[in-house]
Coordinates of C-alpha atoms in Angstrom, one line a residue:
M202 CA -0.1 -0.1 0.1
W203 CA 3.0 2.4 0.9
T204 CA 5.5 3.9 -1.3
L205 CA 8.8 5.3 -0.3
W206 CA 10.0 8.5 -2.2
V207 CA 12.6 11.2 -1.6
H208 CA 12.4 15.1 -2.5
Y209 CA 15.9 16.8 -3.6
P210 CA 16.8 20.3 -3.0
D211 CA 16.4 20.7 -6.8
Q212 CA 12.8 19.9 -6.7
R213 CA 13.1 16.4 -8.3
Q214 CA 11.1 13.7 -6.9
E215 CA 12.5 9.9 -6.9
R216 CA 10.8 7.0 -5.8
L217 CA 12.8 4.7 -4.0
R218 CA 10.6 1.7 -3.2
A219 CA 7.2 0.7 -5.1
R220 CA 4.3 -0.8 -3.6
G221 CA 4.9 -4.1 -2.7
E222 CA 8.5 -3.3 -2.2
L223 CA 8.0 -1.9 1.2
S224 CA 8.8 -3.3 4.4
P225 CA 10.2 -2.6 7.7
E226 CA 13.5 -4.1 6.8
V227 CA 13.6 -2.2 3.7
L228 CA 12.5 1.2 5.3
V229 CA 15.4 1.4 7.7
A230 CA 17.9 -0.2 5.1
P231 CA 21.0 2.6 5.0
H232 CA 21.4 4.7 2.1
S233 CA 23.0 7.7 1.5
L234 CA 21.4 11.0 0.9
E235 CA 22.7 14.7 0.2
F236 CA 21.8 17.5 2.6
G237 CA 18.4 19.0 2.3
A238 CA 16.8 15.6 0.9
V239 CA 13.4 14.8 2.8
E240 CA 12.5 10.9 2.7
Y241 CA 8.7 10.3 3.1
L242 CA 6.1 7.8 2.7
R243 CA 2.9 8.1 0.4
F244 CA -0.1 6.5 1.4
V245 CA -1.8 7.8 -2.0
A246 CA -0.2 7.0 -5.2
P247 CA 0.4 10.3 -7.5
Q248 CA -3.4 10.9 -9.5
T249 CA -4.2 11.7 -12.8
L250 CA -6.6 14.2 -13.3
Q251 CA -9.5 11.5 -14.4
E252 CA -8.3 9.3 -11.0
S253 CA -8.7 12.5 -9.1
M254 CA -12.0 12.8 -10.5
G255 CA -12.8 9.9 -9.8
A256 CA -11.7 9.6 -6.0
L257 CA -13.5 12.5 -5.5
S258 CA -16.9 11.1 -6.4
A259 CA -16.2 7.6 -5.0
G260 CA -15.6 9.4 -1.8
N261 CA -18.7 11.0 -2.1
Q262 CA -20.3 7.9 -2.2
L263 CA -18.6 6.1 0.3
H264 CA -19.8 9.0 2.9
Q265 CA -23.7 8.6 1.3
A266 CA -23.3 5.3 1.9
K267 CA -22.3 5.1 5.5
K268 CA -24.7 7.8 6.1
N269 CA -21.2 9.8 7.8
V270 CA -22.1 13.6 6.7
F271 CA -20.5 15.6 9.1
R272 CA -22.8 18.7 10.7
A273 CA -20.4 21.2 11.7
G274 CA -23.4 23.3 12.7
Q275 CA -23.1 27.3 12.9
G276 CA -20.5 28.8 14.4
R277 CA -16.7 29.4 13.3
L278 CA -17.1 32.1 10.8
A279 CA -19.7 34.1 13.0
R280 CA -17.6 33.6 16.0
G281 CA -14.6 36.0 14.7
G282 CA -15.4 39.0 13.9
L283 CA -14.2 40.7 10.7
L284 CA -10.7 41.4 11.2
P285 CA -10.3 38.0 11.9
R286 CA -12.4 36.9 9.0
L287 CA -10.5 38.8 6.3
A288 CA -7.4 37.1 8.1
D289 CA -9.2 33.6 7.7
A290 CA -9.6 34.9 3.8
L291 CA -5.7 35.6 3.7
F292 CA -5.1 32.2 5.4
S293 CA -7.6 30.3 2.7
L294 CA -5.5 32.1 -0.1
T295 CA -2.0 31.3 1.2
L296 CA -3.3 27.6 0.4
L297 CA -2.8 28.8 -3.6
A298 CA 0.7 29.2 -3.6
R299 CA 1.8 27.1 -0.7
G300 CA 2.2 23.4 -0.8
R301 CA -0.6 21.7 -0.1
V302 CA -2.4 18.3 0.1
P303 CA -5.1 17.9 -2.9
G304 CA -8.7 16.9 -1.4
A305 CA -8.7 14.4 -4.1
V306 CA -5.9 12.8 -1.8
A307 CA -7.6 12.9 1.0
A308 CA -10.6 11.3 -0.7
Q309 CA -8.6 8.5 -1.9
A310 CA -7.1 8.3 1.6
E311 CA -10.3 7.4 3.4
L312 CA -11.3 4.8 0.5
Q313 CA -7.7 2.8 1.1
Y314 CA -8.4 3.2 4.7
N315 CA -12.0 1.7 4.6
E316 CA -10.9 -0.8 2.2
M317 CA -7.8 -2.1 4.8
Q318 CA -10.6 -2.1 7.5
R319 CA -13.0 -4.0 5.2
R320 CA -10.5 -6.4 4.7
Q321 CA -9.3 -6.5 8.2
E322 CA -10.6 -4.8 10.6
K323 CA -8.1 -3.6 13.5
Y324 CA -7.0 -0.8 16.0
V325 CA -3.5 -0.7 16.6
Y326 CA -1.8 1.4 19.6
H327 CA 1.7 1.6 19.8
G328 CA 3.1 1.5 24.0
R329 CA 6.3 2.3 25.1
V330 CA 7.3 2.1 28.9
T331 CA 10.0 4.3 29.8
R332 CA 11.2 5.7 33.6
Q333 CA 12.5 8.8 34.4
N334 CA 13.3 10.6 38.1
G335 CA 11.5 8.0 39.8
W336 CA 8.3 7.9 37.3
T337 CA 7.6 5.4 35.3
I338 CA 5.9 6.7 32.0
L339 CA 3.4 4.6 29.7
Q340 CA 3.0 6.2 26.0
Y341 CA 0.2 5.2 23.8
W342 CA 1.3 6.1 20.1
F343 CA -2.0 6.4 17.7
F344 CA -1.5 6.1 14.4
M345 CA -3.6 7.4 11.8
A346 CA -3.8 7.3 7.9
F347 CA -4.6 10.8 7.4
N348 CA -5.0 14.0 8.8
S349 CA -8.5 15.0 7.6
W350 CA -9.0 18.6 9.5
R351 CA -9.2 20.9 6.6
S352 CA -11.0 18.8 4.2
G353 CA -13.6 17.0 6.0
F354 CA -13.9 19.8 9.4
H355 CA -13.3 22.8 8.1
G356 CA -10.0 23.3 9.9
V357 CA -6.5 24.1 9.7
N358 CA -4.4 22.1 7.6
D359 CA -4.5 18.4 6.0
H360 CA -1.5 16.0 6.0
E361 CA -0.9 12.4 5.3
S362 CA -0.6 10.2 8.5
D363 CA -0.7 11.5 11.9
W364 CA 0.9 10.5 15.0
E365 CA -1.0 11.3 18.7
L366 CA 0.4 10.8 22.1
V367 CA -1.5 10.1 25.4
N368 CA 0.9 9.8 28.1
V369 CA -0.1 8.2 31.6
Y370 CA 2.8 9.0 34.5
L371 CA 3.0 6.0 37.5
Y372 CA 4.8 5.8 40.8
E373 CA 5.9 3.0 42.5
Q374 CA 5.0 2.2 46.3
D375 CA 5.4 -0.8 48.3
G376 CA 6.2 -2.7 45.2
A377 CA 2.8 -1.8 43.3
L378 CA 2.8 0.8 40.3
Y379 CA 0.0 3.7 40.7
P380 CA -1.5 6.4 38.3
E381 CA -1.1 9.8 38.9
W382 CA -0.9 12.0 36.1
V383 CA -2.3 12.0 32.8
A384 CA -1.3 14.2 29.5
Y385 CA -2.7 14.8 25.9
A386 CA -1.5 15.9 23.3
S387 CA -3.6 18.7 21.9
H388 CA -3.4 22.2 19.9
D389 CA -2.8 25.3 21.9
F390 CA -1.6 24.1 25.0
H391 CA 2.2 22.9 26.0
G392 CA 3.6 21.8 29.0
S393 CA 1.8 21.6 32.3
D394 CA -1.5 22.7 30.6
L395 CA -1.4 19.0 28.7
R396 CA -1.6 17.2 31.6
R397 CA -4.6 16.4 34.9
R398 CA -4.3 14.6 37.7
W399 CA -5.6 10.9 37.7
D400 CA -8.3 11.5 40.5
D401 CA -9.6 14.7 39.1
D402 CA -13.2 13.1 38.0
A403 CA -14.3 16.1 36.5
Q404 CA -11.4 16.3 33.9
V405 CA -10.4 12.5 33.5
D406 CA -13.4 10.4 32.4
K407 CA -12.6 6.8 33.0
I408 CA -14.4 3.5 32.3
D409 CA -13.3 0.4 34.0
G410 CA -10.4 2.1 35.4
H411 CA -9.2 2.9 31.8
M412 CA -9.3 6.9 31.2
V413 CA -11.2 8.2 28.1
V414 CA -9.4 10.2 25.5
Y415 CA -12.0 12.3 22.9
A416 CA -10.1 13.1 19.6
G417 CA -10.8 15.8 17.3
A418 CA -12.8 14.9 14.5
G419 CA -10.0 15.0 11.6
S420 CA -7.8 16.7 13.8
H421 CA -6.9 13.7 16.3
A422 CA -5.9 16.5 18.5
S423 CA -6.9 14.7 22.5
Y424 CA -9.2 16.5 24.4
F425 CA -9.9 15.7 28.6
R426 CA -13.6 16.8 27.7
P427 CA -16.6 16.2 25.1
G428 CA -17.2 19.4 23.1
E429 CA -16.3 21.6 20.5
Y430 CA -13.1 23.5 21.3
Q431 CA -12.1 27.0 19.4
A432 CA -8.0 26.7 18.1
E433 CA -6.7 29.7 17.2
V434 CA -3.8 30.3 14.5
S435 CA -1.9 33.4 14.5
L436 CA -0.5 34.9 11.1
P437 CA 3.0 35.2 10.8
L438 CA 3.6 39.0 11.1
P439 CA 6.8 40.7 11.1
K440 CA 8.1 41.8 14.6
W441 CA 7.6 45.5 13.9
L442 CA 3.9 44.9 13.0
A443 CA 3.1 42.7 16.1
H444 CA 5.0 45.2 18.3
A445 CA 2.6 48.0 17.2
A446 CA -0.3 45.9 17.5
R447 CA 0.3 45.4 21.1
M448 CA 1.4 48.7 21.8
W449 CA -1.8 49.9 20.0
S450 CA -4.1 47.0 21.9
Q451 CA -2.6 48.4 25.4
F452 CA -3.4 51.9 24.4
W453 CA -6.9 50.9 23.3
H454 CA -7.8 48.5 25.8
Q455 CA -5.8 50.4 29.2
T456 CA -5.5 54.2 28.1
L457 CA -8.7 54.7 26.5
G458 CA -10.7 51.4 28.4
L459 CA -12.7 50.4 25.4
G460 CA -13.5 47.0 25.0
S461 CA -11.5 43.9 27.0
E462 CA -8.3 42.5 26.6
T463 CA -9.8 39.2 26.6
D464 CA -11.9 40.4 23.2
E465 CA -10.6 38.8 19.6
H466 CA -7.1 39.3 18.1
P467 CA -7.8 40.6 14.7
F468 CA -4.7 38.5 13.5
R469 CA -5.9 35.2 15.0
I470 CA -8.3 33.3 13.0
P471 CA -10.5 30.8 14.9
F472 CA -10.9 27.1 13.7
V473 CA -13.0 24.6 16.0
D474 CA -11.5 21.1 17.1
F475 CA -15.3 19.1 16.9
A476 CA -13.8 16.6 19.7
R477 CA -18.1 15.5 21.0
G478 CA -17.7 12.1 21.5
D479 CA -20.1 10.8 19.3
G480 CA -17.6 9.2 17.2
L481 CA -16.6 5.9 16.3
A482 CA -15.5 4.3 20.7
V483 CA -11.9 1.9 21.0
G484 CA -11.4 0.1 23.8
P485 CA -12.4 -1.4 27.2
G486 CA -16.1 -1.7 27.5
Q487 CA -16.6 -0.8 23.8
A488 CA -17.8 -3.1 20.4
K489 CA -14.1 -2.2 19.1
T490 CA -10.9 -3.2 21.4
W491 CA -7.3 -2.6 20.5
T492 CA -4.4 -4.2 19.2
P493 CA -1.3 -3.3 21.1
V494 CA 2.2 -2.9 19.9
V495 CA 5.1 -2.5 21.9
I496 CA 7.7 -0.6 20.5
D497 CA 11.0 1.5 21.9
E498 CA 14.4 2.3 21.2
Q499 CA 15.5 -0.9 19.6
T500 CA 12.2 -1.1 17.6
P501 CA 14.1 -0.6 14.1
W502 CA 11.3 1.4 12.1
V503 CA 11.0 3.8 15.2
S504 CA 14.9 4.5 15.8
Q505 CA 16.4 4.5 12.6
Y506 CA 13.7 6.0 10.0
R507 CA 13.7 9.8 10.7
G508 CA 11.5 10.5 7.2
L509 CA 8.2 11.7 6.5
W510 CA 5.4 9.2 7.6
G511 CA 3.2 10.6 4.8
L512 CA 3.0 12.9 1.9
Y513 CA 5.7 16.0 1.9
A514 CA 3.5 18.7 0.5
R515 CA 6.4 21.3 0.3
D516 CA 4.4 23.7 2.6
P517 CA 7.2 26.1 3.9
I518 CA 5.1 26.3 7.5
S519 CA 4.8 22.6 7.8
G520 CA 0.9 22.6 8.5
E521 CA 0.2 20.2 5.5
N522 CA 3.5 18.3 5.3
A523 CA 3.1 14.6 6.7
P524 CA 4.6 14.5 10.7
A525 CA 7.9 12.2 11.4
G526 CA 7.7 9.0 13.5
P527 CA 7.0 8.6 17.3
M528 CA 10.7 9.6 17.8
Y529 CA 11.5 12.1 15.7
N530 CA 10.5 15.9 14.6
R531 CA 10.3 16.3 10.8
D532 CA 14.0 17.6 10.6
G533 CA 14.9 14.4 12.0
S534 CA 16.0 15.9 15.3
P535 CA 15.0 14.0 18.3
R536 CA 11.1 14.6 19.7
D537 CA 10.6 16.2 23.1
S538 CA 8.3 14.1 24.0
W539 CA 10.3 10.7 23.3
Y540 CA 13.5 11.7 25.0
D541 CA 11.8 13.9 27.7
P542 CA 8.2 12.6 28.5
L543 CA 8.5 14.5 32.0
G544 CA 9.3 17.8 30.3
F545 CA 7.1 17.5 27.6
A546 CA 3.8 17.3 30.6
G547 CA 5.8 20.2 33.1
L548 CA 6.5 17.3 35.4
D549 CA 10.2 17.1 35.2
K550 CA 9.7 19.5 38.5
T551 CA 7.3 17.3 40.3
P552 CA 8.9 14.2 42.3
P553 CA 6.6 11.3 42.1
P554 CA 4.6 11.4 45.4
P555 CA 6.6 9.0 47.8
M556 CA 9.6 10.9 47.1
E557 CA 8.0 14.0 47.9
L558 CA 8.4 14.2 51.9
P559 CA 11.9 12.5 52.0
M560 CA 13.1 15.2 49.5
I561 CA 11.5 18.2 52.0
Q562 CA 13.1 16.6 55.4
A563 CA 16.3 15.9 53.6
R564 CA 16.4 19.6 52.5
T565 CA 15.1 20.8 55.7
R566 CA 17.7 19.0 57.6
E567 CA 20.4 20.9 55.1
L568 CA 19.2 24.2 55.9
E569 CA 19.2 23.8 59.7
A570 CA 22.6 22.7 59.3
R571 CA 23.5 25.9 56.9
Q572 CA 21.6 27.9 59.6
T573 CA 24.0 27.0 62.0
A574 CA 26.8 27.7 60.1
I575 CA 25.6 31.0 59.6
E576 CA 25.1 31.7 62.9
T577 CA 28.4 30.2 64.0
E578 CA 30.1 32.3 60.7
L579 CA 28.2 35.6 61.8
A580 CA 28.4 36.1 65.4
P581 CA 32.4 36.8 65.3
K582 CA 32.1 39.2 62.1
A583 CA 29.0 40.8 63.5
A584 CA 31.2 41.2 66.6
D585 CA 34.2 42.5 64.6
L586 CA 31.5 45.3 62.7
Q587 CA 31.0 46.9 66.1
E588 CA 34.4 46.6 66.9
W589 CA 36.1 48.3 64.1
G590 CA 33.1 50.9 64.1
T591 CA 34.3 52.0 67.5
Q592 CA 37.5 52.1 66.4
L593 CA 36.6 54.3 63.5
Q594 CA 34.7 56.8 65.6
A595 CA 37.8 57.3 67.9
M596 CA 40.2 58.1 65.2
R597 CA 38.0 61.3 63.7
G598 CA 39.8 64.1 64.7
N599 CA 43.0 62.8 64.3
P600 CA 44.6 63.9 61.3
H601 CA 48.0 61.7 61.9
L602 CA 45.1 58.7 61.5
A603 CA 43.8 59.6 58.2
S604 CA 45.4 56.9 56.2
R605 CA 44.7 53.9 59.0
Y606 CA 41.3 55.4 59.2
Q607 CA 40.6 55.0 55.1
A608 CA 42.0 51.1 55.4
L609 CA 39.9 50.1 58.3
T610 CA 37.1 52.0 56.9
D611 CA 37.6 49.9 53.8
E612 CA 37.7 46.7 55.3
L613 CA 34.7 47.6 57.4
D614 CA 32.4 48.1 54.3
R615 CA 33.7 44.7 53.0
L616 CA 33.0 43.0 56.5
A617 CA 29.4 44.9 56.5
E618 CA 28.6 43.9 53.0
A619 CA 29.6 40.1 54.1
V620 CA 27.5 40.5 57.0
R621 CA 25.0 41.7 55.4
V622 CA 24.6 39.0 53.0
L623 CA 24.7 36.2 55.6
R624 CA 22.1 38.2 57.6
R625 CA 20.0 38.0 54.7
E626 CA 20.5 34.5 53.4
H627 CA 19.9 33.6 57.2
S628 CA 16.7 35.0 56.5
E629 CA 15.1 33.6 53.4
N630 CA 16.5 30.5 54.6
A631 CA 14.1 30.9 57.7
A632 CA 11.1 31.5 55.6
L633 CA 11.8 28.6 53.3
R634 CA 12.0 25.9 56.5
A635 CA 9.2 27.2 58.0
A636 CA 7.2 27.3 54.3
M637 CA 8.6 23.5 53.9
T638 CA 7.7 22.3 57.5
L639 CA 4.1 23.0 56.6
R640 CA 4.5 21.4 53.3
A641 CA 5.7 18.6 55.3
E642 CA 3.0 18.6 57.7
K643 CA 0.5 18.5 54.9
L644 CA 2.1 15.8 53.1
Q645 CA 2.2 13.7 56.6
R646 CA -1.7 14.4 57.4
G647 CA -2.5 12.8 53.6
E648 CA -3.7 16.1 52.7
A649 CA -4.3 16.3 48.3
D650 CA -3.5 19.4 46.7
D651 CA -5.9 21.3 44.3
P652 CA -5.5 19.0 41.1
R653 CA -5.4 21.9 38.8
A654 CA -3.0 24.2 40.6
H655 CA -0.5 23.7 38.3
L656 CA -2.5 25.0 35.2
T657 CA -1.9 28.2 33.7
H658 CA -4.9 27.8 30.7
L659 CA -7.7 24.9 31.4
A660 CA -8.9 23.7 28.0
T661 CA -12.6 23.7 28.0
P662 CA -15.5 23.3 25.5
V663 CA -16.8 26.5 24.2
S664 CA -20.6 26.7 25.4
L665 CA -23.3 26.2 23.0
A666 CA -24.1 30.2 23.5
Q667 CA -21.1 31.2 22.7
M668 CA -20.8 28.7 19.7
R669 CA -24.2 29.3 17.9
F670 CA -25.3 32.4 15.9
N671 CA -28.4 32.9 14.1
R672 CA -28.7 31.7 10.3
F673 CA -28.3 35.5 9.0
A674 CA -25.0 36.0 11.1
E675 CA -24.0 33.0 9.6
F676 CA -24.5 33.8 6.4
W677 CA -23.3 37.0 6.5
A678 CA -20.1 35.8 8.1
A679 CA -19.9 33.3 5.0
I680 CA -20.2 36.2 2.5
S681 CA -19.1 39.0 3.8
I682 CA -15.4 39.3 3.1
S683 CA -16.0 38.5 -0.8
V684 CA -18.9 41.2 -0.7
M685 CA -16.5 43.6 0.5
L686 CA -13.9 42.5 -2.0
I687 CA -16.4 42.5 -5.2
V688 CA -17.4 46.0 -4.4
I689 CA -13.9 47.5 -4.1
A690 CA -13.2 45.7 -7.2
L691 CA -16.5 47.7 -8.8
L692 CA -15.3 51.0 -7.4
A693 CA -11.7 50.6 -9.0
L694 CA -13.5 49.6 -12.0
F695 CA -16.2 52.3 -12.4
A696 CA -15.1 54.6 -9.8
P697 CA -11.4 54.5 -9.1
H698 CA -11.8 58.4 -7.5
L699 CA -14.3 57.4 -4.9
V700 CA -12.2 53.9 -3.9
L701 CA -10.4 55.1 -0.6
G702 CA -13.6 56.9 0.7
G703 CA -15.8 53.7 -0.6
I704 CA -13.4 51.6 1.6
V705 CA -13.9 54.1 4.5
I706 CA -17.4 54.2 4.1
L707 CA -17.7 50.4 3.4
V708 CA -15.4 49.4 6.5
V709 CA -17.7 51.7 8.8
T710 CA -20.9 50.1 7.4
F711 CA -19.8 46.2 7.5
A712 CA -18.4 46.9 11.2
L713 CA -22.1 48.6 11.9
L714 CA -24.0 45.4 10.6
E715 CA -21.5 43.3 12.4
A716 CA -22.4 45.4 15.4
I717 CA -25.9 44.4 15.2
L718 CA -25.6 40.8 14.3
R719 CA -23.0 40.3 17.4
G720 CA -25.1 42.3 19.6
T721 CA -22.1 45.0 20.5
Y722 CA -23.8 48.0 18.9
T723 CA -23.3 50.6 21.5
M724 CA -19.7 48.8 22.1
T725 CA -18.9 49.3 18.1
I726 CA -20.5 53.1 18.0
N727 CA -18.3 54.2 21.0
A728 CA -15.3 52.8 19.2
I729 CA -16.0 54.4 16.2
A730 CA -16.8 57.6 17.8
V731 CA -13.1 57.3 19.3
G732 CA -11.2 56.5 16.1
L733 CA -12.6 59.7 14.5
A734 CA -12.2 61.6 17.3
L735 CA -8.4 60.4 17.1
V736 CA -8.6 60.6 13.5
A737 CA -9.8 64.3 13.6
L738 CA -7.1 65.0 16.4
G739 CA -4.0 63.8 13.9
V740 CA -5.8 66.2 10.8
L741 CA -5.6 68.9 13.1
I742 CA -2.1 68.4 14.5
V743 CA -1.2 67.6 10.9
L744 CA -2.7 70.8 9.7
Y745 CA -2.4 73.4 12.3
W746 CA 1.3 71.8 14.3
R747 CA 2.7 75.5 15.0
E748 CA -0.5 76.7 16.2
A749 CA -0.6 73.2 18.5
L750 CA 3.2 73.9 19.6
V751 CA 2.6 77.4 20.9
V752 CA -0.6 76.6 22.8
G753 CA 1.7 73.4 23.9
L754 CA 4.4 75.5 25.1
F755 CA 2.0 78.0 26.9
A756 CA 0.3 75.1 28.6
A757 CA 3.6 73.9 29.7
A758 CA 4.9 77.3 30.7
I759 CA 1.8 77.8 32.7
F760 CA 2.0 74.5 34.5
L761 CA 5.2 75.0 35.6
L762 CA 4.7 78.8 36.5
L763 CA 1.7 77.6 39.0
Q764 CA 3.7 74.4 40.6
K765 CA 6.9 76.9 41.2
M766 CA 4.6 79.7 42.8
R767 CA 2.8 77.4 45.1
E768 CA 6.3 76.0 46.3
L769 CA 7.2 79.8 47.1
R770 CA 3.8 80.2 49.4
E771 CA 4.6 77.0 51.5

């Protein structure tokens, strides 16, 4: 089914292995490639135009036969304002210039996968066990033949194949292993935000003691709770423009007090990850079961193949390029989640529960020993400091002791600094020791911490009230950018002298219509009024800058005069 290819720096494509010639042994066979070459697999063979049309038609027929027609519902386009939709339009247009996976490839991949499952239905996860810093980590790697988020679910990207990861972190106590944390790979989240504590039942669903993973439709991102999640993609802006946008946002929200700092970012495009939990379920208690395959660093296809596991679409931002395997990134470098599974979930700074109390007790003893050493060192230094101060006091008024006075002053300054450093360390150690004592007492009582104290951003499904808009709002969101572009094109064609003014009127009109549809009419009117006032102020300054400068100088002079006169009266 699979073929092996290489893309050379001079844009040549070469097939290294045809269908039927590829096996795990052949995949890892050593061969020399030049710098810049990209090795990749292909699940779908190159298609002619006729084959592409046939794949699209057969894909539609398959959906109808399986009654597998996805309904996204209302929400994505209407959720973003006019500027985010404009950014979305620009992002969509970039697909014409970027390398991307054709829709026919997505359709053919689904047909081939459906045929594979018809012949032998099988659901595999690849399991790995590793140990780091007292933790036992169970890694579950899931391989999907195709990521159809864009073509199937109006998401960000498509790419052949997908590798997704779920980690379970266990600790050992009395010869048994107990789960403490789980981490799911997900969009827009990193580090500690990826994990939840095993006993946090409000976040981690379980069936017969097995955690439930809600996979995003097409994207395969993993979530703890079922629902629809908003993911955002930021346009890659130049640094100066990104800085200007931040400064403007700060001025608009903090200085002028308009809107909220949590308002949508004009350069971020909203997408929806559908993890509703209403699709195929595989695992304990379900009709479909997993087939586990154990992997590790000694598994040849894991450690010795560094290429991509699907089509290299030549996308410069890599969104449409296939991923590499569990052990490597797309560029062949080691994958963080493989060699540093603790750091991947921000758990490298957290010891297993049985190790924490002994660590605290050992550190407390070290602090106590250090405090004793500081006190021993500090006492004579503090006494010397007082004695030297007395000597300096006695030397004053005796010119013949000037050189000795200066030397002793320098010594005293150095000694005073040493005493200050020791006293500060002693004070900080005392505070740390008190905090660690309280922590040790809490652990000895068996009190559990807040299971979400480590979270900076909690992934939560967007509520139905936020996700749903009326039909006209959704319709307007779909056509607004196209309507704007058509009107501007007509103005440029038939009334070029009115283009600039027409664009201003068009933007204001669209903004007001947006405000009515989104229920933010008053806020938008205020924003437009402030914006027009700022424009008017700018025009006045440009036209009458001399007069403005004179008025400013007179105002500054009067202000300073009043301040100084008040000071004289006091």
